[in-house]
XYZ file of C-alpha atoms in Angstrom:
763
model
C 0.000 0.000 0.000
C 1.287 3.468 -0.928
C 1.537 6.597 1.194
C 0.118 9.310 -1.071
C -3.276 10.926 -0.530
C -5.819 12.561 -2.843
C -4.283 16.019 -3.025
C -0.624 15.126 -3.383
C -1.040 11.812 -5.228
C -3.818 12.684 -7.702
C -4.967 16.304 -7.743
C -1.535 17.946 -7.779
C 0.109 15.927 -10.604
C -3.125 15.952 -12.585
C -3.836 19.671 -12.426
C -0.161 20.554 -12.997
C -0.120 18.387 -16.113
C -3.342 19.968 -17.381
C -2.148 23.528 -16.692
C 1.097 23.011 -18.540
C 2.818 23.550 -21.844
C -0.328 23.814 -23.999
C -1.918 26.426 -21.734
C 1.137 28.685 -21.765
C 2.593 28.112 -25.224
C -0.153 26.867 -27.533
C -3.596 28.012 -26.338
C -3.068 31.511 -27.762
C -1.745 29.996 -30.993
C -4.892 27.814 -31.270
C -7.156 30.815 -30.625
C -5.257 32.914 -33.163
C -5.680 30.319 -35.914
C -9.132 28.951 -35.018
C -10.894 32.099 -33.880
C -12.929 32.381 -30.706
C -15.855 30.089 -31.547
C -13.819 27.271 -33.099
C -11.332 27.507 -30.224
C -14.185 27.208 -27.731
C -15.464 24.195 -29.664
C -12.008 22.582 -29.452
C -11.772 23.243 -25.714
C -15.293 21.986 -25.003
C -14.974 18.879 -27.192
C -11.585 17.858 -25.801
C -12.656 18.465 -22.209
C -15.943 16.637 -22.747
C -14.064 13.556 -23.947
C -11.732 13.782 -20.975
C -14.581 14.385 -18.521
C -16.427 11.273 -19.739
C -13.180 9.310 -19.542
C -12.628 10.589 -16.014
C -16.109 9.397 -15.073
C -15.380 6.011 -16.645
C -12.147 5.508 -14.754
C -13.799 6.824 -11.578
C -16.508 4.181 -11.913
C -13.852 1.505 -12.358
C -11.810 2.860 -9.462
C -14.819 2.784 -7.096
C -15.755 -0.753 -8.156
C -12.459 -2.366 -7.117
C -9.019 -1.412 -5.958
C -6.889 -0.070 -8.784
C -3.412 -1.534 -8.648
C -0.131 -0.462 -10.213
C -0.507 0.630 -13.825
C -3.588 2.833 -13.618
C -5.347 2.764 -16.986
C -3.653 -0.508 -17.964
C -4.828 -2.131 -14.729
C -8.443 -1.050 -15.315
C -8.507 -2.155 -18.961
C -6.818 -5.519 -18.358
C -9.194 -6.357 -15.498
C -12.213 -5.425 -17.610
C -11.374 -6.514 -21.157
C -8.739 -9.160 -20.474
C -4.967 -9.401 -20.334
C -4.413 -9.422 -24.079
C -6.492 -6.248 -24.583
C -4.845 -4.605 -21.574
C -1.410 -5.498 -22.908
C -2.264 -4.242 -26.382
C -3.318 -0.904 -24.897
C -0.646 -0.861 -22.211
C 2.135 -0.443 -24.755
C 0.560 2.656 -26.421
C -0.195 4.003 -22.945
C 3.450 3.610 -21.939
C 4.609 5.277 -25.159
C 2.165 8.162 -24.712
C 3.504 8.771 -21.209
C 7.096 8.664 -22.466
C 6.356 10.999 -25.372
C 4.610 13.378 -22.980
C 7.943 13.833 -21.211
C 9.494 14.856 -24.536
C 6.533 17.122 -25.268
C 6.905 19.013 -22.003
C 10.687 19.185 -22.316
C 10.300 20.705 -25.781
C 7.867 23.251 -24.370
C 10.243 24.258 -21.615
C 13.163 24.522 -24.059
C 11.094 26.684 -26.389
C 10.113 29.033 -23.564
C 13.806 29.574 -22.735
C 14.079 31.614 -25.920
C 12.516 34.507 -24.061
C 15.634 34.888 -21.923
C 18.065 33.189 -24.351
C 16.927 33.839 -27.946
C 19.614 31.660 -29.513
C 19.090 28.643 -27.282
C 19.552 25.335 -29.214
C 16.099 23.830 -28.600
C 16.965 20.164 -29.150
C 20.058 20.310 -26.969
C 18.109 22.076 -24.232
C 15.386 19.429 -24.509
C 17.945 16.682 -23.909
C 19.170 18.441 -20.764
C 15.646 18.995 -19.457
C 14.746 15.304 -19.904
C 17.903 14.455 -17.953
C 16.944 16.821 -15.132
C 13.451 15.334 -14.970
C 14.949 11.828 -14.817
C 17.283 12.840 -11.980
C 14.351 14.057 -9.892
C 12.295 10.965 -10.686
C 15.131 8.680 -9.562
C 14.816 10.174 -6.076
C 11.338 8.623 -5.809
C 7.719 9.560 -6.447
C 7.141 11.018 -2.985
C 10.057 13.466 -3.240
C 9.184 14.410 -6.834
C 5.541 15.113 -6.016
C 6.299 17.158 -2.918
C 8.535 19.387 -5.022
C 5.457 20.260 -7.080
C 3.626 22.080 -4.271
C 5.551 25.377 -4.654
C 5.116 25.058 -8.413
C 1.343 24.931 -7.913
C 1.557 28.285 -6.082
C 3.624 29.809 -8.900
C 1.055 28.682 -11.507
C -1.731 30.219 -9.460
C 0.192 33.500 -9.301
C 0.745 33.547 -13.074
C -2.965 32.886 -13.711
C -3.897 35.801 -11.463
C -1.466 37.963 -13.435
C -3.073 36.858 -16.712
C -6.546 37.671 -15.406
C -5.440 41.158 -14.376
C -3.762 41.783 -17.721
C -6.764 40.544 -19.714
C -9.142 42.731 -17.726
C -7.062 45.781 -18.563
C -6.503 44.987 -22.263
C -9.744 43.332 -23.326
C -12.058 44.938 -25.831
C -15.302 43.477 -24.525
C -17.439 44.954 -27.300
C -15.738 42.872 -29.991
C -13.433 39.909 -30.032
C -9.982 40.876 -31.337
C -9.324 37.249 -32.355
C -12.805 36.047 -33.194
C -12.253 35.079 -36.853
C -10.284 31.987 -38.006
C -7.125 32.505 -40.026
C -7.941 29.772 -42.531
C -4.333 28.559 -42.495
C -4.836 25.410 -40.397
C -7.746 23.001 -40.152
C -9.914 22.408 -37.103
C -8.709 18.864 -36.453
C -5.025 19.705 -36.705
C -5.550 22.406 -34.090
C -7.537 19.911 -32.008
C -4.653 17.424 -32.189
C -2.158 20.034 -30.968
C -4.483 21.129 -28.145
C -5.610 17.685 -26.927
C -2.505 16.893 -24.783
C -3.675 19.743 -22.557
C -6.481 17.503 -21.229
C -4.507 14.281 -20.829
C -3.393 15.087 -17.318
C -5.812 12.605 -15.749
C -3.317 9.871 -16.596
C -0.724 11.502 -14.294
C -2.684 10.713 -11.132
C -4.041 7.424 -12.449
C -0.536 6.218 -13.312
C 0.463 6.560 -9.646
C -2.413 4.362 -8.441
C -0.020 1.871 -6.854
C 1.458 4.617 -4.653
C -1.884 5.794 -3.238
C -3.158 4.963 0.245
C -6.749 4.623 -0.959
C -6.986 4.598 -4.776
C -10.723 3.878 -4.683
C -11.416 7.244 -3.050
C -8.434 9.289 -4.215
C -8.670 8.692 -7.964
C -12.264 9.850 -8.592
C -12.035 12.792 -6.202
C -8.647 14.049 -7.337
C -9.132 13.408 -11.070
C -12.601 14.965 -11.301
C -11.618 18.057 -9.316
C -8.444 18.559 -11.327
C -10.223 18.028 -14.634
C -12.978 20.508 -13.797
C -10.370 22.997 -12.571
C -8.524 22.738 -15.873
C -11.757 23.031 -17.895
C -12.711 26.289 -16.174
C -9.192 27.744 -16.558
C -9.021 26.914 -20.279
C -12.498 28.342 -20.968
C -11.692 31.624 -19.201
C -8.244 31.838 -20.786
C -9.716 31.262 -24.267
C -12.226 34.086 -23.803
C -9.600 36.381 -22.293
C -7.005 35.864 -25.035
C -9.581 36.252 -27.817
C -10.795 39.598 -26.478
C -7.474 40.987 -25.233
C -4.953 40.159 -27.984
C -4.976 40.526 -31.761
C -5.134 37.260 -33.735
C -1.835 37.896 -35.532
C 0.021 38.442 -32.265
C -1.481 35.231 -30.861
C -0.247 33.293 -33.882
C 3.242 34.796 -33.897
C 4.081 35.168 -30.205
C 3.968 31.933 -28.142
C 4.832 33.924 -24.984
C 2.087 36.512 -25.398
C 1.243 36.108 -21.705
C 4.359 37.995 -20.736
C 3.064 41.120 -22.493
C -0.314 40.903 -20.728
C 0.443 40.087 -17.109
C 1.694 42.831 -14.760
C 5.292 42.090 -13.974
C 5.635 40.434 -17.386
C 8.134 37.617 -17.565
C 8.928 37.771 -13.849
C 5.440 36.581 -12.917
C 4.695 34.356 -15.918
C 7.928 32.469 -16.551
C 8.310 30.887 -13.085
C 4.780 29.494 -13.332
C 5.356 28.417 -16.928
C 8.639 26.659 -16.229
C 7.311 25.090 -13.069
C 4.151 23.810 -14.784
C 6.038 22.309 -17.696
C 8.692 20.726 -15.511
C 6.130 19.248 -13.118
C 4.106 17.869 -16.041
C 7.210 16.117 -17.297
C 7.846 14.722 -13.821
C 4.275 13.383 -13.595
C 4.624 11.613 -16.939
C 8.048 10.145 -16.162
C 6.677 8.750 -12.897
C 3.707 7.081 -14.635
C 5.487 5.434 -17.585
C 7.693 2.959 -15.658
C 4.749 1.993 -13.473
C 2.825 0.961 -16.565
C 5.786 -1.258 -17.498
C 5.831 -2.558 -13.943
C 2.167 -3.591 -14.227
C 2.793 -5.328 -17.569
C 5.694 -7.189 -15.989
C 3.605 -8.218 -12.981
C 1.113 -9.864 -15.367
C 3.922 -11.637 -17.272
C 2.997 -10.017 -20.567
C 5.560 -9.889 -23.339
C 9.239 -9.171 -22.743
C 8.513 -6.954 -19.743
C 9.784 -9.118 -16.867
C 13.006 -7.122 -16.772
C 10.977 -4.132 -15.623
C 9.238 -5.748 -12.664
C 9.630 -4.321 -9.194
C 8.371 -5.165 -5.758
C 5.217 -3.290 -4.692
C 6.185 -0.042 -2.983
C 9.610 0.062 -4.646
C 10.650 2.320 -7.478
C 10.716 0.518 -10.890
C 14.292 1.553 -11.700
C 14.715 -0.539 -14.867
C 11.472 0.809 -16.295
C 12.535 4.348 -15.447
C 15.806 3.870 -17.352
C 13.943 2.637 -20.436
C 11.426 5.486 -20.197
C 14.170 8.102 -20.052
C 15.987 6.502 -22.995
C 12.866 6.557 -25.149
C 12.044 10.137 -24.129
C 15.530 11.189 -25.225
C 15.136 9.313 -28.535
C 11.796 11.039 -29.170
C 13.554 14.421 -29.155
C 14.505 13.651 -32.751
C 10.817 13.863 -33.788
C 11.508 17.515 -34.419
C 9.274 20.064 -32.722
C 6.517 20.640 -30.184
C 3.574 20.492 -32.615
C 4.666 17.179 -34.151
C 5.201 15.531 -30.771
C 1.835 16.862 -29.552
C -0.016 15.286 -32.490
C 1.609 11.876 -31.886
C 0.823 12.058 -28.148
C -2.802 12.891 -28.965
C -3.234 9.744 -31.085
C -1.858 7.514 -28.341
C -3.966 9.097 -25.620
C -7.136 9.002 -27.716
C -6.575 5.269 -28.235
C -6.257 4.671 -24.495
C -9.181 6.952 -23.622
C -11.411 5.280 -26.195
C -10.736 1.804 -24.847
C -11.187 3.002 -21.254
C -14.656 4.272 -22.162
C -15.370 1.083 -24.078
C -14.433 -0.976 -21.010
C -16.824 1.032 -18.826
C -19.593 0.648 -21.426
C -19.185 -3.117 -21.624
C -19.059 -3.439 -17.847
C -22.376 -1.612 -17.557
C -23.984 -3.573 -20.408
C -22.761 -6.968 -19.165
C -25.009 -6.870 -16.122
C -22.387 -8.660 -14.014
C -23.367 -8.521 -10.333
C -19.700 -7.757 -9.567
C -20.022 -4.367 -11.312
C -21.146 -2.225 -8.374
C -19.314 1.125 -8.675
C -20.021 3.878 -6.180
C -20.142 6.311 -9.128
C -22.768 5.161 -11.615
C -22.242 6.441 -15.153
C -24.948 5.687 -17.797
C -23.542 3.422 -20.510
C -24.763 5.671 -23.380
C -22.536 8.430 -21.983
C -19.423 6.225 -21.815
C -20.236 4.843 -25.263
C -20.442 8.422 -26.540
C -17.003 9.045 -25.034
C -15.569 6.026 -26.856
C -17.136 7.147 -30.141
C -15.782 10.657 -29.592
C -12.247 9.325 -29.079
C -12.188 7.019 -32.075
C -14.008 9.537 -34.272
C -11.552 12.273 -33.348
C -8.630 10.006 -34.244
C -10.050 9.401 -37.705
C -10.793 13.076 -38.278
C -7.326 14.128 -37.126
C -5.522 11.703 -39.414
C -7.198 8.623 -40.887
C -3.874 7.072 -41.917
C -2.317 7.483 -38.480
C -5.520 6.123 -36.918
C -5.335 3.036 -39.109
C -1.681 2.532 -38.171
C -2.507 2.923 -34.462
C -5.368 0.424 -34.810
C -3.108 -2.068 -36.593
C -0.473 -1.731 -33.869
C -3.043 -2.388 -31.134
C -4.585 -5.302 -33.061
C -1.137 -6.771 -33.736
C -0.210 -6.596 -30.069
C -3.571 -8.094 -29.125
C -3.111 -10.990 -31.563
C 0.424 -11.671 -30.323
C -0.625 -11.638 -26.678
C -3.723 -13.743 -27.362
C -1.584 -16.523 -28.823
C 0.315 -16.688 -25.537
C -2.944 -17.850 -23.914
C -2.019 -16.269 -20.603
C -4.882 -17.071 -18.229
C -6.110 -14.430 -15.809
C -7.454 -15.620 -12.472
C -9.677 -12.595 -11.942
C -11.798 -12.962 -15.086
C -12.977 -10.032 -17.161
C -16.054 -8.380 -18.590
C -16.094 -10.470 -21.759
C -17.854 -13.431 -20.156
C -20.512 -11.103 -18.797
C -20.980 -9.523 -22.226
C -21.238 -12.944 -23.862
C -23.780 -14.099 -21.295
C -25.828 -10.936 -21.787
C -25.782 -11.496 -25.553
C -26.660 -15.173 -25.140
C -29.606 -14.360 -22.891
C -30.808 -11.665 -25.278
C -30.511 -14.071 -28.207
C -32.165 -17.000 -26.437
C -35.165 -14.936 -25.390
C -35.713 -13.829 -28.972
C -34.871 -17.224 -30.418
C -37.514 -18.880 -28.265
C -40.109 -16.620 -29.861
C -39.226 -17.733 -33.379
C -40.704 -21.026 -34.516
C -38.403 -23.690 -35.923
C -38.830 -24.457 -39.627
C -37.134 -26.788 -42.071
C -35.435 -23.745 -43.569
C -33.804 -22.762 -40.243
C -32.976 -26.303 -39.075
C -29.334 -26.977 -38.428
C -27.604 -29.924 -36.749
C -26.982 -29.540 -33.020
C -25.154 -32.779 -32.357
C -24.809 -34.595 -29.041
C -21.935 -37.096 -29.306
C -21.781 -39.980 -26.838
C -18.338 -41.491 -26.311
C -16.807 -43.907 -23.838
C -13.666 -41.758 -23.665
C -13.039 -38.737 -25.818
C -9.378 -39.665 -26.185
C -10.292 -42.901 -28.003
C -13.118 -41.374 -30.054
C -11.650 -38.008 -30.986
C -12.098 -38.766 -34.696
C -15.805 -39.393 -34.092
C -15.997 -35.968 -32.450
C -14.181 -34.531 -35.453
C -16.834 -36.051 -37.740
C -19.552 -34.380 -35.651
C -17.707 -31.095 -36.042
C -17.571 -31.682 -39.804
C -21.293 -32.429 -39.935
C -22.128 -29.285 -37.964
C -19.787 -27.242 -40.211
C -19.750 -24.269 -37.811
C -23.524 -24.015 -38.128
C -24.600 -26.002 -35.104
C -23.505 -26.758 -31.561
C -21.528 -29.942 -30.866
C -21.604 -31.374 -27.352
C -19.428 -34.348 -26.383
C -20.798 -36.408 -23.512
C -19.216 -39.209 -21.553
C -21.750 -41.381 -19.728
C -20.545 -42.963 -16.503
C -22.791 -45.813 -15.348
C -22.856 -45.849 -11.565
C -23.848 -43.967 -8.430
C -22.841 -40.318 -8.197
C -22.398 -40.577 -4.421
C -19.887 -43.445 -4.649
C -18.083 -42.290 -7.771
C -14.335 -42.014 -7.333
C -13.666 -39.742 -10.287
C -14.652 -36.078 -10.060
C -16.984 -35.301 -13.019
C -15.836 -31.671 -13.111
C -12.184 -32.653 -13.349
C -13.005 -35.192 -16.048
C -14.943 -32.583 -18.010
C -11.972 -30.207 -17.842
C -9.680 -32.957 -19.147
C -12.131 -33.728 -21.960
C -12.347 -30.072 -22.946
C -8.577 -29.797 -22.987
C -8.294 -32.789 -25.332
C -11.005 -31.405 -27.621
C -9.284 -28.016 -27.751
C -5.925 -29.625 -28.471
C -7.503 -31.405 -31.443
C -8.661 -28.053 -32.821
C -12.334 -29.015 -32.568
C -15.047 -26.563 -31.547
C -17.186 -28.587 -29.140
C -18.311 -28.573 -25.524
C -17.500 -31.314 -23.042
C -20.015 -32.818 -20.657
C -19.964 -35.680 -18.137
C -23.120 -37.360 -16.834
C -23.493 -40.110 -14.263
C -26.451 -42.409 -15.016
C -27.754 -45.596 -13.356
C -28.303 -47.448 -16.652
C -26.899 -46.967 -20.151
C -29.878 -46.766 -22.540
C -32.208 -44.981 -20.141
C -29.401 -42.591 -19.213
C -28.597 -41.950 -22.859
C -32.212 -41.024 -23.569
C -32.530 -38.872 -20.433
C -29.369 -36.920 -21.205
C -30.522 -36.473 -24.818
C -33.852 -35.140 -23.619
C -32.283 -32.693 -21.165
C -29.413 -31.441 -23.341
C -29.667 -27.820 -24.463
C -31.825 -24.886 -23.495
C -34.424 -22.564 -24.991
C -34.154 -22.628 -28.782
C -30.731 -24.304 -28.752
C -31.195 -27.984 -27.928
C -29.562 -31.035 -29.431
C -31.594 -32.466 -32.310
C -29.167 -35.177 -33.409
C -27.508 -37.912 -31.362
C -24.252 -39.414 -32.613
C -22.596 -42.614 -31.386
C -19.612 -44.654 -32.438
C -19.928 -48.183 -33.790
C -19.978 -50.647 -30.861
C -18.082 -53.312 -32.796
C -19.999 -56.050 -30.973
C -23.414 -57.453 -31.908
C -24.593 -57.741 -28.295
C -23.623 -54.150 -27.467
C -25.260 -52.912 -30.655
C -28.444 -54.840 -29.885
C -28.482 -53.296 -26.396
C -28.323 -49.793 -27.899
C -31.006 -50.250 -30.573
C -34.015 -49.809 -28.215
C -32.917 -46.180 -27.827
C -33.878 -45.522 -31.474
C -37.623 -45.615 -30.833
C -37.294 -43.444 -27.720
C -35.181 -40.880 -29.583
C -37.828 -40.910 -32.310
C -40.429 -39.884 -29.730
C -38.117 -36.989 -28.787
C -37.662 -36.012 -32.471
C -33.915 -36.492 -32.189
C -32.173 -38.020 -35.177
C -29.498 -40.658 -34.764
C -26.118 -41.077 -36.475
C -24.443 -44.376 -35.681
C -21.219 -45.612 -37.232
C -17.463 -45.556 -37.607
C -15.488 -42.435 -38.462
C -13.320 -42.526 -41.585
C -9.549 -42.718 -41.389
C -7.569 -39.510 -41.094
C -7.945 -37.436 -44.239
C -4.850 -36.599 -46.245
C -4.762 -32.900 -47.228
C -5.664 -32.454 -50.891
C -6.789 -36.068 -51.338
C -9.729 -36.822 -53.635
C -12.439 -38.332 -51.453
C -15.614 -40.270 -52.197
C -18.827 -39.968 -50.193
C -21.547 -42.486 -51.048
C -25.151 -41.768 -50.068
C -27.403 -44.824 -50.463
C -30.794 -43.532 -51.547
C -33.956 -45.318 -50.401
C -36.461 -43.293 -52.386
C -39.034 -42.187 -49.793
C -36.910 -39.286 -48.459
C -37.308 -40.535 -44.887
C -33.628 -40.776 -44.065
C -32.235 -39.696 -47.402
C -32.879 -35.980 -46.992
C -30.847 -35.888 -43.772
C -28.110 -38.029 -45.355
C -27.895 -35.649 -48.314
C -27.744 -32.657 -45.995
C -24.976 -34.239 -43.922
C -23.014 -35.048 -47.096
C -23.410 -31.454 -48.264
C -22.244 -30.040 -44.891
C -19.314 -32.459 -44.859
C -18.192 -31.187 -48.257
C -18.133 -27.605 -46.984
C -15.188 -28.383 -44.673
C -11.643 -27.729 -45.941
C -10.660 -31.374 -45.421
C -13.524 -32.547 -47.646
C -13.533 -29.685 -50.141
C -12.533 -31.967 -53.030
C -14.905 -34.769 -52.058
C -17.163 -36.258 -54.730
C -20.672 -37.001 -53.498
C -22.324 -39.959 -55.216
C -25.985 -40.746 -54.658
C -26.261 -44.513 -54.960
C -29.334 -46.667 -55.389
C -30.270 -50.235 -56.341
C -32.915 -51.110 -58.919
C -34.427 -54.482 -59.685
C -34.531 -53.866 -63.453
C -33.581 -51.392 -66.161
C -37.033 -49.751 -66.135
C -36.759 -48.908 -62.440
C -33.159 -47.814 -62.914
C -34.201 -45.250 -65.512
C -37.049 -43.971 -63.383
C -34.813 -43.575 -60.316
C -32.153 -41.775 -62.362
C -34.750 -39.345 -63.762
C -36.137 -38.705 -60.282
C -32.717 -37.944 -58.834
C -31.711 -35.870 -61.884
C -34.710 -33.613 -61.201
C -34.245 -33.509 -57.436
C -30.544 -32.717 -57.035
C -30.490 -29.463 -59.083
C -33.579 -28.277 -57.215
C -32.012 -28.801 -53.821
C -28.728 -27.211 -55.005
C -26.487 -30.108 -54.003
C -23.855 -31.186 -56.497
C -23.705 -34.969 -56.681
C -23.300 -37.767 -59.180
C -26.056 -40.340 -59.581
C -25.197 -44.020 -59.774
C -28.066 -46.521 -59.900
C -27.083 -50.181 -60.029
C -29.228 -53.043 -61.293
C -29.083 -55.922 -58.869
C -28.637 -59.359 -60.312
C -31.101 -62.082 -59.422
C -28.491 -63.924 -57.402
C -27.137 -60.813 -55.632
C -28.130 -59.238 -52.344
C -28.202 -55.533 -51.589
C -25.342 -56.115 -49.193
C -23.254 -57.568 -52.018
C -23.956 -54.547 -54.243
C -23.071 -52.090 -51.502
C -19.863 -53.915 -50.662
C -18.887 -54.094 -54.304
C -19.487 -50.402 -54.998
C -18.618 -48.739 -51.679
C -15.782 -50.879 -50.312
C -13.208 -48.201 -51.206
C -15.395 -45.153 -50.437
C -14.055 -42.840 -47.749
C -17.474 -42.464 -46.152
C -20.763 -44.313 -46.740
C -24.114 -42.985 -45.476
C -26.971 -45.495 -45.158
C -30.468 -45.348 -43.745
C -31.402 -46.764 -40.350
C -34.815 -48.054 -39.302
C -36.501 -48.589 -35.971
C -36.288 -52.320 -35.238
C -39.336 -54.298 -34.260
C -39.502 -54.813 -30.510
C -37.877 -58.115 -29.629
C -35.975 -58.271 -32.927
C -33.112 -56.003 -31.938
C -30.460 -58.730 -32.067
C -31.559 -59.916 -35.509
C -31.422 -56.349 -36.789
C -28.039 -55.813 -35.111
C -26.645 -58.854 -36.920
C -27.860 -57.533 -40.288
C -26.387 -54.110 -39.667
C -23.086 -55.662 -38.593
C -22.889 -57.753 -41.751
C -23.619 -54.696 -43.862
C -21.013 -52.583 -42.020
C -18.261 -55.189 -42.276
C -15.958 -54.338 -45.167
C -16.715 -50.584 -45.214
C -13.939 -48.143 -44.255
C -16.000 -45.314 -42.830
C -19.774 -45.426 -42.521
C -22.723 -43.949 -40.675
C -26.260 -45.262 -40.395
C -28.640 -42.318 -40.276
C -32.118 -42.260 -38.733
C -34.013 -39.045 -39.462
C -36.316 -38.312 -36.528
C -36.504 -34.546 -37.013
C -39.733 -32.610 -37.180
C -39.081 -32.033 -40.868
C -38.701 -35.510 -42.336
C -38.528 -35.179 -46.099
C -38.165 -31.393 -45.991
C -34.572 -30.801 -44.836
C -33.308 -30.360 -48.401
C -36.607 -29.195 -49.876
C -36.210 -26.532 -52.607
C -39.434 -24.800 -51.490
C -39.365 -24.816 -47.682
C -42.065 -22.178 -47.426
C -44.620 -24.368 -49.205
C -46.306 -27.446 -47.747
C -44.502 -30.593 -48.910
C -46.313 -32.409 -51.640
C -47.717 -35.798 -50.768
C -47.213 -38.694 -53.164
C -50.165 -39.957 -55.123
C -51.181 -43.585 -54.892
C -49.313 -44.299 -58.119
C -46.217 -42.495 -56.830
C -46.404 -44.404 -53.560
C -46.612 -47.714 -55.359
C -43.675 -46.736 -57.566
C -41.641 -45.738 -54.515
C -42.485 -48.999 -52.794
C -41.369 -50.841 -55.867
C -38.094 -48.944 -55.819
C -37.632 -49.909 -52.179
C -38.343 -53.490 -53.023
C -35.633 -53.269 -55.649
C -33.154 -52.318 -52.899
C -34.007 -55.643 -51.487
C -32.828 -58.842 -50.090
C -29.646 -58.348 -48.196
C -30.479 -61.272 -45.959
C -34.173 -61.589 -46.714
C -36.765 -60.926 -49.394
C -37.882 -57.397 -48.473
C -34.846 -55.920 -46.732
C -33.312 -52.569 -47.778
C -29.692 -51.375 -47.435
C -30.289 -50.745 -43.762
C -31.851 -54.145 -43.235
C -35.325 -52.651 -42.678
C -38.663 -53.596 -44.119
C -40.816 -51.145 -46.108
C -43.212 -50.542 -43.240
C -40.322 -49.771 -40.906
C -38.876 -47.212 -43.273
C -42.162 -45.337 -43.502
C -42.329 -44.554 -39.773
């Protein structure tokens, strides 16, 4: 815990930074070029942005203790470490460049007593003097500012007296703009005048009570500066001719009684103290970055309560290097861009905190989110208007730093506002989603994958991810059969391990662990409960058991899932796909569009993934004779263009001594993935059906049996989803039945490619 209070730790460095180089050396220049009304607009706009930012940081400061780093600390704890780090670097640079800015101002003012002073050389010496004072410690440096505050007050009184005597109150002597410089360039030069709030905020780690000191000191100092700049703008516009304001940076000395003797001490003191405030804040920003182990900043760490010496050395070195930027105006414009970036993100953080609705956001100072959002818009808009190219470069720098820090995956234990924002968006979306009815047009696969262990079935999970194709939600569930009270393994720890394995595989899916007393009943119960509001699983996916008895034990779940309108995908995932390989996907068409529409949709979604981009989809069917072959080919030739799925049609005529199983094995043995229909077995016949499915699956590399239980059977790939689906006529139904009969005896007279009878397929 630090030792500084509100006045010495926040108000003094803040107000001295505000009433600094711009007030003495550039406010008259701005008024002379902009004219009274434009100058007032610049002052009001800049101070409004800063006032909103002050309110934002005050809200953050009263919500939790602000540690070392000030603005960086607030942003990183609200928007995350990577965002805080991305902004922390520009913040550090803005503080360093501010030192150069103030040193340039002090060197320029020396011309009044030494007209031939070499400005750059003097700037170097001033930065060195500031560094020497800073090395003695923040407490000593800040206490040295108290007499400077008295000198500034004396110079302001002298200005007020001089203005009162010289002003022509009937007309403004500098009311018209010169037309030489644009509004936003003048705004950029003026804006560093209102960036003093960072001086007190940067010393947050040295304060006894940051939660109370920061809002009180920053708001009072900011309002003090606003009033001074408004009065000074009016006074200069009415008391001095525009040309003199543009040509004479030290016009104050000709106004105030006592001239240079009363103005220069205040001017030099203000500029020097502003530089001291900035040089104290910059290394503390580095110290905060180092404490969070971000980037190559560990060298600049320091124990709490100790001076960050290494960071101070780097700050001084960079401030000296920045002297080569050239002059006061150029440095001021660069500083403005950096500070506007930081201010904008500070306001954005406060806006998101308020919008997130997190119960942890309980600031003593409540600021309406539209106001903080307006502050963020004002910052980013001003950057663009000042210089669009420089704004784009600044944005790219911040985004680049954010991307680099995000890849480090540094985890923060305190959390941030992003989860709250996501939850607020999810709630908002779910409420509105629940009010929109589901249609075949808006259906998308939300897949619930059951695995014994995700490590052994990671390729099955990958297939589910392929089938969802970033359109649906994939949930991976491990069922543990047993009693939750006697379970040795912690389900939460197991879920974390599952999620880690899924993430390592580069799969977007959510892990889940459920303890159930019995397998099939538990599977159905979990399927029924999975999801919420308008986002619930509509498709269950399971790996191939590889054992007839285990498969037979699972088959009773089909009818129960059908009652829940949850489709089923059951099979074996294909081998790992070689990049760029030409792949074959075979869809075995039954003709009644019971399972086939879902199989076609899954094949289409599969082909949208990069790994399957070159896959060739073939719609396969079996006909009993050439007449039925031609009819099936014509039907599919009309259907596929309508549903906008590119696929080849291959209808095979089955020989009299062949079974459907033989045809499928002959054609699809080398296919990378085979999709076949699945029926609901007759109660008591599960083992017989399991044997038929096993015989059909044997010899296939990758395959999935698909049972379409959705609410939109036959409509999932319909070309006219807004119209009621047409029902087949009696003749069409007979023809379809005949086609099904053609895909016949695999092991019996009327069995299709899934081993089902006609009546079973029409459920």
